[in-house]
Amino acid sequence: MNRPKPRRARRLRNAALIGAAVAGLVAANGPVVTAVAEEVYTDFQRSRPDYMAEHGSWETIELPEEYRGQAVHAALLHTGDVLLIAGSGNDAEDFGAGTFRTILWNPVSGEAEEIPTPEDLFCSGHAYLPNGNLLVAGGTRDYEVLADDITHAAGVLTVKNERLDETVTLPAGTRFTARGNTYLSAEEVTVPPAHLMPDGSSMAGEQEVWIEAEAEGDEPVVVGGQQFQVEEFGPEERATLYGQGDTITLDKQNYRGLDASYEYDVAGERYVETDRLTESRWYPTLVGMPDGGVLAVSGLDEFGQVVDGDNEVYDPATRSWSDRPELERYFPTYPALFRLADGRLFYSGSNTGYGPAEEGRQPGIWDLADNSWQDVDGLRDPEFNETSTSFLLAPAQDQRVGIVGGGGVGDSEESTARFDVVDLTEPEPRYEPAATDYPSPARYLNAVTLPDDTTLLTGGSVGYRGNSQSDLHLTTVYDPHSGHLHEAAPNEVGRNYHATALLLPDGRVMTMGSDPLFSDEENTIPGRFETRIEIYSPPYLYAGDRPAVTDAPEEISRGSSFAVDVEGADVAEARLLRPSAVTHQTDPEQRSVALDVAAASCPEDASGHTAADGGAHCPDGCCGSGTVELTVPEEEGLTPSGWYMLVVLDSNGVPSPARWVHVA
């Protein structure tokens, strides 16, 4: 592992020196340097202690060149390391070369190492397992092909087998014919036999396969039902095994999903292969279930089509996936799903990427017990839910979700400043406008919940993938108790598509990634993936001494109480913060759970008094140190099993550095 070399802004000594420099530059060079001089002065102002105490501050870091990667996926592990998964990183050349990357980085020590990545996990889904390992499933089977680059008609062929007692396997390169044109299959396909129906009729077995026309041009295009024959078969065989194709076209071909599935072993620092997904998935969402399993929904299948409501569940005990037809429900890709206290799931309406504008967009509450659904209405600008961000407001006991920004379906340049909140404890919950909308229309915002219950909203762009240099150098902090947004120090690095952000154990926020299409205002110069890391230090890090948890049990249980030793301040509140596993503004893991706090015992202070004396010596706690008793909520839906960051806060809302605990 190697230490990164932080790039720090040069600090000038005082305002007088800045003012003299600005005046000298302008006098010598006129307006040409005015903007540069103003930028230097702004940097100086933002470095002042009073500014940082109110707005926080940013620091930009570059990893050593060999460890700079595309942080498409980011997950905080209970070791304190951050796992940055790129896979092929939206680079078709790397995909073709089989270059798939994962970087493990420690933000405290600066150490980094590359983790061997077995398949292209680019645009996969992920969720934590109860033991703390990270389940990573799905990814990229093949890259998209734009219509201008397509010369041969291609599409999905459904191969039908009417033979009752015979499974048929056709090799890759099988030649199919229709209307005098020939098409070749891209891969081997195994078609199950037909089966008898209760009324005595038979239903053909079927399996899909990708085919491509042998000849170029429009002639082989098929739109509407068309039967295809296997060229090498005679008339009798063709009658019982044939293809059916509806759309063999020259249209754009989407990314194709992968059926990969791995557990990232945190202790062993390696990927461990599991059984494959039952459906290939690109842009899926993974979310935990009450029994410790993981539900996978949506994504593009192996042919680039949105998975049509076929969902599946992972069993950590057997490391296998099982199809769950009783949980059929359609979502556009990367739907934002949140576990509720009662075990149901809430779909906020946020999503990213693919799916028709008229299907699967309705927010609602999904009950996995009976597959029932309750619509949640009231959301403003519902046509702008793509690339919006949504998050569970702190504490999780309030069962409120916010949704901010978003854009039109596909590559629309339109976006919204909408900020709506829904209270899911209501019998018929409805979205309502927050106290104020976001300061700008925005897509690709990242939301990070902080230990003091506020949520940091940072980055994003007005246009699609930052087009026309529309990145927002804008960061705000949302207070869920007052309902107001507060200005924070602006991010210096623009963040749009493929940007990620997460809370670190020391209370800072790490932001990474960004994948603009262009790097100029005219949209003529190709953009480059942003590999710099930027770390935000919130105002509470400039508020003086922080409390510290000096001792706590590593294992705690829901519904139970446990004692922790604290130094440095009285304890007013305590939180369990689940670490993030985020991609494409989608983070089903992130949540902050409030713990009940009670003083258990207080040591004597220097004068021999304790809080138990009832005097004025320790009116708010244990004279700055002592033991407090914390209680975890009983509901599994509030505090799913796994690792959490335990944080205590003093009466001024200043949080301690986190201590890792495991909840079962």
XYZ file of C-alpha atoms in Angstrom:
664
model
C 0.000 0.000 0.000
C 1.146 3.573 -0.672
C 0.329 6.864 0.932
C -1.512 9.429 -1.217
C -0.088 12.912 -1.521
C -2.740 15.455 -0.509
C -2.897 18.551 -2.672
C -3.454 21.453 -0.343
C -4.323 24.996 -1.285
C -1.592 27.482 -0.463
C -2.606 29.616 2.492
C -1.735 33.320 2.493
C -0.850 34.997 5.717
C -3.401 37.711 6.019
C -6.027 39.765 4.265
C -3.709 42.728 3.827
C -1.283 40.676 1.807
C -4.155 39.419 -0.357
C -5.480 42.895 -0.903
C -2.072 44.200 -1.921
C -1.583 41.322 -4.327
C -4.978 41.871 -5.943
C -4.398 45.596 -6.344
C -0.965 45.045 -7.863
C -2.176 42.460 -10.345
C -5.099 44.538 -11.533
C -2.986 47.685 -11.856
C -0.412 45.850 -13.952
C -2.664 43.728 -16.127
C -6.164 45.174 -15.929
C -9.309 42.998 -16.092
C -7.481 39.998 -17.565
C -6.378 38.906 -14.100
C -9.280 40.225 -12.083
C -11.090 36.883 -12.056
C -7.936 35.065 -10.942
C -7.323 37.583 -8.196
C -10.903 37.308 -6.968
C -10.570 33.527 -6.875
C -7.431 33.808 -4.744
C -9.220 36.162 -2.378
C -12.241 33.821 -2.169
C -9.943 30.899 -1.328
C -8.420 32.987 1.444
C -11.825 33.906 2.873
C -12.889 30.257 2.922
C -9.754 29.331 4.830
C -10.616 31.679 7.715
C -11.571 29.956 11.013
C -14.872 31.821 11.338
C -15.925 30.797 7.817
C -15.054 27.135 8.388
C -16.826 27.128 11.749
C -20.029 28.167 9.962
C -19.708 26.531 6.530
C -17.084 23.787 6.842
C -14.222 23.274 4.399
C -13.043 21.052 1.538
C -9.721 19.372 0.840
C -8.774 17.827 -2.515
C -6.707 14.650 -2.589
C -5.112 12.733 -5.431
C -4.168 9.120 -4.988
C -0.881 7.918 -6.476
C -1.341 7.519 -10.219
C -1.407 3.716 -10.127
C -4.401 3.805 -7.759
C -6.487 6.479 -9.470
C -9.685 4.904 -10.669
C -13.284 5.505 -11.581
C -15.234 5.425 -8.317
C -18.519 4.331 -9.899
C -19.331 2.374 -6.716
C -18.166 3.266 -3.205
C -18.682 1.379 0.044
C -17.399 2.082 3.559
C -16.272 -1.141 5.218
C -16.261 -1.770 8.980
C -12.447 -1.774 8.886
C -12.602 1.933 8.016
C -11.379 1.218 4.474
C -13.325 2.451 1.463
C -13.933 0.049 -1.422
C -13.973 1.841 -4.776
C -15.317 -0.365 -7.571
C -14.877 0.682 -11.180
C -14.987 -2.558 -13.123
C -14.352 -1.378 -16.675
C -15.303 2.142 -15.526
C -17.439 3.095 -18.537
C -14.427 2.549 -20.792
C -15.148 0.275 -23.756
C -11.429 -0.244 -24.411
C -10.844 -1.451 -20.856
C -13.865 -3.710 -21.208
C -12.506 -5.212 -24.405
C -9.128 -5.726 -22.773
C -10.674 -7.370 -19.715
C -9.300 -4.626 -17.438
C -11.563 -4.508 -14.382
C -10.502 -2.526 -11.302
C -11.279 -2.256 -7.588
C -9.249 -0.051 -5.241
C -9.196 -0.381 -1.439
C -8.226 2.905 0.217
C -7.863 3.957 3.829
C -8.688 7.670 4.216
C -6.812 7.927 7.521
C -3.513 6.217 6.737
C -3.663 6.945 3.022
C -2.752 3.363 2.196
C -4.166 1.905 -1.020
C -4.096 -1.399 -2.825
C -5.672 -2.935 -5.903
C -8.096 -5.821 -5.382
C -8.215 -8.402 -8.193
C -11.622 -8.014 -9.862
C -12.842 -11.222 -11.525
C -15.552 -9.837 -13.840
C -16.893 -6.515 -15.010
C -18.805 -5.317 -11.933
C -19.371 -1.923 -13.556
C -22.980 -0.847 -12.885
C -23.741 -3.724 -10.523
C -25.815 -3.502 -7.340
C -24.642 -4.033 -3.757
C -25.880 -4.528 -0.210
C -24.321 -5.396 3.138
C -24.805 -8.841 4.599
C -25.331 -9.293 8.365
C -21.682 -10.375 8.799
C -20.427 -7.146 7.199
C -19.374 -8.580 3.854
C -20.589 -6.692 0.800
C -22.736 -8.569 -1.706
C -22.037 -7.336 -5.263
C -24.281 -8.669 -8.043
C -24.832 -7.886 -11.705
C -22.572 -5.891 -13.982
C -21.718 -5.501 -17.651
C -21.885 -8.341 -20.171
C -21.392 -6.017 -23.136
C -21.268 -2.303 -23.923
C -23.904 -0.347 -25.793
C -23.667 0.174 -29.559
C -25.032 3.451 -30.913
C -27.303 3.400 -33.954
C -24.719 5.185 -36.142
C -22.288 2.327 -35.525
C -24.697 -0.505 -36.360
C -24.415 -2.027 -39.826
C -26.166 -5.381 -39.301
C -29.741 -5.760 -38.036
C -29.855 -7.557 -34.687
C -32.172 -8.351 -31.822
C -33.686 -11.002 -29.574
C -35.064 -14.226 -31.026
C -37.330 -16.487 -28.957
C -36.518 -20.096 -29.792
C -39.529 -22.412 -29.256
C -39.365 -26.159 -28.655
C -42.603 -28.163 -29.108
C -40.967 -31.527 -28.367
C -42.349 -32.972 -25.141
C -39.420 -35.134 -24.155
C -36.348 -33.420 -25.549
C -34.201 -30.503 -24.427
C -32.413 -28.983 -27.430
C -29.088 -27.120 -27.363
C -28.077 -24.996 -30.347
C -24.449 -23.817 -30.506
C -23.298 -20.245 -30.989
C -23.305 -19.415 -34.683
C -26.466 -21.377 -35.444
C -27.904 -20.077 -38.718
C -31.556 -18.983 -38.712
C -33.409 -17.965 -41.879
C -36.466 -15.781 -42.510
C -37.748 -14.151 -45.721
C -34.592 -15.203 -47.574
C -32.240 -13.589 -45.012
C -29.790 -15.387 -42.751
C -29.065 -14.562 -39.106
C -26.424 -16.009 -36.768
C -26.891 -16.617 -33.032
C -24.363 -14.901 -30.751
C -24.181 -17.648 -28.121
C -25.218 -21.166 -27.239
C -28.875 -21.551 -26.309
C -30.538 -24.444 -24.488
C -34.300 -24.719 -24.984
C -36.356 -26.770 -22.477
C -38.937 -29.293 -23.716
C -42.637 -28.540 -24.072
C -44.899 -29.403 -21.147
C -48.490 -30.582 -20.901
C -51.198 -28.243 -19.643
C -54.095 -29.362 -17.380
C -56.483 -29.383 -20.366
C -54.251 -31.831 -22.250
C -52.737 -29.300 -24.637
C -49.001 -28.622 -24.690
C -47.033 -25.413 -24.217
C -43.741 -25.021 -26.057
C -40.554 -24.601 -24.076
C -38.744 -21.406 -25.015
C -35.490 -19.544 -24.539
C -34.196 -16.248 -25.912
C -30.998 -15.735 -27.878
C -29.381 -12.755 -29.586
C -29.107 -12.964 -33.375
C -27.450 -10.751 -35.991
C -28.071 -10.568 -39.732
C -25.392 -11.987 -41.976
C -25.901 -9.235 -44.556
C -25.648 -5.496 -43.973
C -28.387 -2.955 -44.527
C -32.157 -2.636 -44.172
C -33.301 -5.780 -45.935
C -32.941 -8.128 -42.902
C -34.839 -5.741 -40.577
C -37.881 -7.424 -38.976
C -40.624 -5.442 -37.221
C -43.641 -7.469 -36.154
C -44.068 -11.210 -35.768
C -41.890 -13.362 -37.990
C -41.072 -17.067 -37.802
C -37.434 -18.129 -38.219
C -36.212 -21.577 -39.252
C -33.001 -23.350 -38.270
C -31.187 -23.535 -41.607
C -29.688 -27.009 -41.102
C -32.974 -28.655 -40.056
C -35.251 -30.588 -42.385
C -39.027 -29.922 -42.624
C -39.952 -32.323 -39.789
C -37.473 -30.851 -37.300
C -38.420 -27.279 -38.276
C -42.033 -27.994 -37.387
C -41.160 -28.600 -33.737
C -38.171 -26.248 -33.172
C -38.185 -22.720 -34.601
C -37.681 -19.063 -33.721
C -40.067 -16.158 -33.278
C -38.763 -12.611 -33.760
C -40.517 -9.267 -33.438
C -37.812 -6.573 -33.525
C -34.618 -7.335 -35.434
C -33.500 -3.777 -36.164
C -30.681 -1.323 -36.767
C -31.618 0.572 -33.594
C -29.230 1.394 -30.764
C -28.260 -1.643 -28.695
C -28.270 -1.064 -24.928
C -25.727 -2.211 -22.392
C -26.268 -5.877 -21.558
C -26.466 -7.198 -18.030
C -24.282 -9.821 -16.368
C -25.356 -12.598 -13.985
C -22.225 -12.238 -11.828
C -22.503 -12.485 -8.041
C -19.748 -12.132 -5.432
C -19.314 -11.473 -1.755
C -16.515 -9.064 -0.998
C -14.769 -10.692 1.964
C -13.766 -7.770 4.186
C -11.308 -9.758 6.335
C -9.703 -11.530 3.390
C -9.763 -8.445 1.123
C -10.963 -10.466 -1.857
C -14.017 -11.294 -3.945
C -15.578 -14.698 -3.246
C -17.737 -16.103 -6.026
C -21.278 -17.237 -5.171
C -23.901 -18.930 -7.302
C -24.955 -16.824 -10.291
C -28.001 -14.575 -10.426
C -31.063 -16.195 -11.966
C -31.413 -13.079 -14.189
C -28.612 -11.019 -15.688
C -28.802 -7.464 -14.343
C -27.182 -4.124 -15.263
C -28.259 -1.176 -13.049
C -30.058 -3.322 -10.444
C -30.918 -2.347 -6.883
C -30.091 -4.711 -4.011
C -31.798 -4.252 -0.641
C -31.689 -6.304 2.569
C -34.609 -8.381 3.850
C -35.686 -9.174 7.435
C -34.171 -12.676 7.436
C -30.739 -11.455 6.361
C -31.331 -12.235 2.692
C -31.020 -9.704 -0.112
C -33.643 -8.803 -2.718
C -32.475 -7.924 -6.258
C -34.821 -5.947 -8.508
C -34.744 -4.406 -11.989
C -31.725 -3.929 -14.248
C -31.109 -4.584 -17.926
C -30.989 -8.271 -18.852
C -28.463 -10.055 -21.064
C -30.111 -8.510 -24.148
C -30.317 -4.946 -22.848
C -34.021 -5.076 -21.969
C -35.379 -3.906 -18.600
C -36.047 -6.994 -16.457
C -39.826 -7.286 -16.583
C -40.681 -7.537 -12.887
C -38.731 -10.761 -12.264
C -37.137 -10.373 -8.818
C -34.925 -12.753 -6.856
C -33.514 -13.289 -3.359
C -30.024 -14.156 -2.116
C -29.546 -16.593 0.773
C -26.259 -15.908 2.624
C -26.303 -19.389 4.199
C -26.166 -21.167 0.834
C -24.657 -18.301 -1.170
C -27.313 -18.863 -3.806
C -30.070 -16.926 -5.572
C -33.656 -18.066 -6.048
C -36.301 -16.691 -8.372
C -39.290 -15.225 -6.489
C -42.233 -15.064 -8.905
C -44.590 -14.223 -6.015
C -42.695 -10.910 -5.670
C -43.238 -9.822 -9.259
C -43.018 -6.046 -9.553
C -41.614 -3.834 -12.283
C -39.260 -0.912 -11.621
C -37.092 1.242 -13.877
C -33.369 0.698 -13.339
C -31.646 1.583 -10.038
C -34.898 2.259 -8.160
C -34.390 3.861 -4.731
C -35.822 1.443 -2.140
C -35.890 2.022 1.630
C -36.601 -0.512 4.372
C -39.295 0.676 6.757
C -39.641 -0.154 10.444
C -42.475 -2.610 9.804
C -40.513 -4.551 7.172
C -42.150 -3.070 4.086
C -40.166 -1.294 1.344
C -40.725 2.275 0.167
C -39.994 3.194 -3.447
C -39.361 6.939 -3.469
C -39.709 7.340 -7.240
C -35.997 8.054 -7.724
C -34.283 5.939 -10.372
C -31.504 6.158 -12.915
C -31.191 5.224 -16.513
C -33.659 2.961 -18.276
C -37.359 2.204 -18.533
C -40.339 3.759 -20.318
C -41.620 7.080 -19.013
C -45.097 5.684 -18.339
C -44.246 2.502 -16.417
C -42.922 1.829 -12.903
C -42.576 5.477 -11.945
C -45.271 5.681 -9.238
C -43.840 6.024 -5.689
C -45.347 3.619 -3.202
C -45.016 1.163 -0.329
C -44.379 -2.471 -1.231
C -45.365 -5.197 1.231
C -43.239 -8.269 0.533
C -45.479 -10.430 2.722
C -48.264 -10.450 0.112
C -46.792 -8.431 -2.789
C -49.370 -5.687 -2.195
C -48.751 -2.062 -3.108
C -49.907 1.287 -1.707
C -49.481 4.357 -3.920
C -47.839 7.420 -2.383
C -49.026 10.528 -4.231
C -48.322 14.241 -4.032
C -44.854 14.289 -5.593
C -44.293 17.432 -7.629
C -42.613 17.219 -11.061
C -43.012 13.412 -11.197
C -41.709 13.399 -14.764
C -38.308 14.509 -13.388
C -37.518 11.547 -11.131
C -34.571 10.177 -13.108
C -31.192 10.984 -11.532
C -32.937 12.521 -8.522
C -31.616 11.738 -5.067
C -33.670 10.506 -2.145
C -32.729 9.672 1.415
C -34.150 8.512 4.727
C -34.269 11.529 7.026
C -32.606 11.203 10.411
C -33.380 9.723 12.757
C -34.776 6.656 11.026
C -37.507 6.414 13.686
C -39.252 9.386 12.030
C -39.831 7.281 8.884
C -39.569 10.274 6.567
C -37.966 10.337 3.122
C -36.844 13.336 1.107
C -36.436 13.567 -2.671
C -34.414 16.360 -4.290
C -33.837 17.394 -7.887
C -33.894 15.049 -10.842
C -34.261 15.246 -14.606
C -36.312 14.058 -17.534
C -36.245 10.484 -18.796
C -33.196 9.555 -20.855
C -30.693 12.216 -21.929
C -33.015 15.146 -21.304
C -31.304 18.436 -20.415
C -34.248 19.452 -18.208
C -34.030 19.282 -14.434
C -35.946 20.424 -11.364
C -35.160 22.120 -8.053
C -38.020 20.257 -6.350
C -37.492 19.204 -2.723
C -40.376 17.135 -1.330
C -40.710 15.115 1.883
C -43.088 12.292 2.828
C -44.032 11.072 6.318
C -44.507 7.323 5.985
C -46.059 6.917 9.425
C -49.291 8.431 8.101
C -52.081 5.974 7.146
C -52.193 7.498 3.658
C -48.813 9.174 3.246
C -48.352 11.962 0.691
C -45.358 13.926 -0.463
C -45.400 17.558 0.644
C -43.064 20.384 -0.400
C -40.132 20.979 1.948
C -39.792 24.412 3.521
C -37.782 25.509 0.484
C -36.777 24.070 -2.853
C -33.152 23.433 -3.732
C -31.230 26.596 -4.730
C -30.822 25.307 -8.297
C -32.326 22.685 -10.600
C -30.058 19.672 -10.204
C -29.400 16.117 -11.319
C -26.931 13.643 -9.747
C -26.893 15.197 -6.269
C -25.327 13.041 -3.575
C -26.970 12.996 -0.142
C -24.970 12.040 2.957
C -26.589 11.916 6.391
C -24.337 13.304 9.129
C -24.138 12.286 12.817
C -26.040 15.408 13.929
C -29.143 14.352 11.881
C -28.496 16.842 9.077
C -27.974 15.702 5.494
C -25.273 17.084 3.227
C -26.392 17.642 -0.385
C -23.493 18.205 -2.737
C -22.420 18.322 -6.365
C -24.700 17.534 -9.260
C -25.258 19.394 -12.508
C -28.119 21.268 -14.118
C -27.838 19.457 -17.453
C -27.392 15.865 -18.546
C -23.966 14.612 -17.429
C -22.763 18.165 -16.846
C -23.300 19.226 -20.457
C -22.480 22.858 -21.307
C -20.325 23.006 -18.159
C -23.408 22.899 -15.972
C -21.755 21.262 -12.938
C -22.930 22.803 -9.668
C -20.264 23.982 -7.273
C -22.930 24.018 -4.612
C -23.212 22.257 -1.261
C -26.007 22.648 1.268
C -26.965 21.097 4.602
C -30.581 20.106 5.244
C -31.876 20.182 8.815
C -34.800 17.714 9.067
C -35.952 19.205 12.374
C -36.328 22.795 11.130
C -36.905 21.815 7.503
C -34.420 24.399 6.264
C -31.412 24.280 3.935
C -28.217 26.010 5.009
C -25.350 27.124 2.823
C -22.113 25.155 3.148
C -18.695 25.657 1.628
C -19.063 24.887 -2.093
C -17.435 21.803 -3.533
C -14.493 22.752 -5.739
C -14.563 19.628 -7.937
C -17.595 19.254 -10.191
C -19.569 16.035 -9.678
C -22.199 14.685 -12.065
C -22.921 11.212 -13.493
C -21.068 8.349 -11.748
C -20.258 10.501 -8.711
C -20.418 8.988 -5.212
C -20.214 10.272 -1.637
C -20.214 8.741 1.844
C -19.720 9.521 5.535
C -16.361 8.581 7.083
C -16.004 7.348 10.697
C -14.289 10.566 11.778
C -17.323 12.641 10.714
C -15.976 13.908 7.392
C -17.610 13.306 4.003
C -15.728 11.812 1.069
C -16.836 12.595 -2.513
C -15.510 10.856 -5.601
C -16.095 10.318 -9.316
C -17.861 12.220 -12.100
C -18.197 11.222 -15.724
C -19.033 14.195 -17.967
C -19.658 13.702 -21.670
C -17.854 16.933 -22.523
C -15.335 19.247 -20.908
C -16.226 22.514 -22.642
C -19.242 24.787 -22.772
C -19.805 24.114 -26.486
C -19.910 20.318 -25.926
C -17.184 19.605 -28.475
C -14.270 18.306 -26.360
C -14.738 14.850 -24.790
C -14.864 14.800 -21.007
C -12.655 12.737 -18.707
C -13.607 10.692 -15.668
C -12.784 12.634 -12.493
C -10.332 10.679 -10.308
C -9.657 13.304 -7.633
C -11.156 12.797 -4.188
C -12.580 15.719 -2.236
C -13.243 15.545 1.498
C -15.587 17.855 3.345
C -15.118 18.731 7.019
C -18.473 19.882 8.497
C -18.704 22.828 10.912
C -18.921 20.512 13.940
C -15.255 19.624 13.373
C -14.370 23.264 14.104
C -16.514 23.550 17.252
C -13.784 22.701 19.757
C -13.238 19.532 21.741
C -15.283 16.513 20.777
C -16.621 13.777 23.029
C -15.004 10.369 22.663
C -16.268 6.831 23.161
C -13.399 5.148 24.988
C -15.016 1.755 25.476
C -18.049 -0.043 24.055
C -19.035 -3.643 23.402
C -18.394 -4.813 19.861
C -21.587 -6.913 19.779
C -24.975 -5.418 20.663
C -28.546 -6.644 20.213
C -31.763 -4.999 19.103
C -34.084 -4.186 21.980
C -31.268 -4.345 24.543
C -29.252 -1.808 26.517
C -25.490 -1.562 26.753
C -22.998 0.660 28.548
C -20.315 2.808 26.922
C -17.544 4.854 28.487
C -17.326 8.446 27.322
C -14.786 11.211 27.851
C -14.715 14.883 27.018
C -18.344 15.999 27.362
C -21.785 15.183 28.570
C -23.792 12.924 26.275
C -27.057 14.351 25.010
C -27.764 11.955 22.132
C -26.401 8.832 20.449
C -26.743 7.436 16.943
C -26.033 4.229 15.051
C -25.018 5.124 11.500
C -25.137 2.372 8.901
C -22.272 2.735 6.399
C -23.009 3.646 2.802
C -22.762 1.433 -0.271
C -23.648 3.910 -3.009
C -23.819 4.169 -6.784
C -25.790 6.395 -9.171
C -27.238 8.426 -6.236
C -28.772 5.164 -4.986
C -27.957 4.110 -1.409
C -30.504 1.820 0.277
C -28.056 1.191 3.132
C -27.579 4.674 4.597
C -29.577 5.376 7.777
C -29.149 6.984 11.188
C -30.862 5.311 14.164
C -31.432 7.199 17.418
C -30.575 5.391 20.660
C -32.157 6.098 24.021
C -29.588 7.643 26.387
C -29.486 7.281 30.180
C -26.652 8.056 32.608
C -25.437 4.827 34.198
C -22.679 6.132 36.468
C -20.495 9.186 36.851
C -16.968 9.273 38.302
C -15.986 11.961 40.751
C -14.730 15.223 39.319
C -11.670 16.998 40.682
C -13.695 18.464 43.559
C -15.053 15.080 44.599
C -18.572 15.673 43.255
C -20.584 13.567 40.833
C -23.733 14.219 38.847
C -25.561 11.997 41.329
C -24.951 14.620 44.060
C -27.685 16.721 42.488
C -25.615 19.887 42.729
C -24.665 22.406 40.090
C -21.293 20.798 39.400
C -22.577 18.509 36.636
C -25.973 19.814 35.586
C -26.001 18.150 32.155
C -24.132 14.900 32.584
C -21.075 13.307 34.082
C -18.662 16.224 34.451
C -17.300 15.525 30.987
C -16.767 11.797 31.366
C -18.418 8.671 32.656
C -20.550 5.744 31.603
C -23.838 6.055 29.765
C -26.408 3.416 28.969
C -27.740 3.230 25.428
C -30.746 1.265 24.191
C -31.243 -0.064 20.645
C -34.758 -0.068 19.116
C -36.448 -3.459 18.839
C -37.646 -3.247 15.224
C -35.421 -5.113 12.790
C -36.654 -2.820 10.020
C -35.143 0.166 11.836
C -31.787 -1.430 12.605
C -31.046 -4.268 10.184
C -28.358 -6.690 11.317
C -24.821 -5.661 10.459
C -22.054 -3.211 11.328
C -22.737 0.369 12.408
C -20.800 3.455 13.437
C -21.683 4.323 17.050
C -21.540 8.069 17.705
C -22.411 10.096 20.808
C -23.177 13.819 20.670
C -22.814 16.510 23.309
C -25.459 19.124 24.138
C -24.125 21.361 21.347
C -24.607 18.644 18.733
C -20.880 17.937 18.373
C -20.389 14.235 17.537
C -17.656 11.923 18.683
C -15.526 9.990 16.231
C -17.308 6.738 15.471
C -16.694 3.385 17.085
C -17.693 0.263 15.124
C -20.293 -2.041 16.675
C -22.095 -5.063 15.283
C -25.882 -5.322 15.678
C -27.654 -8.675 15.640
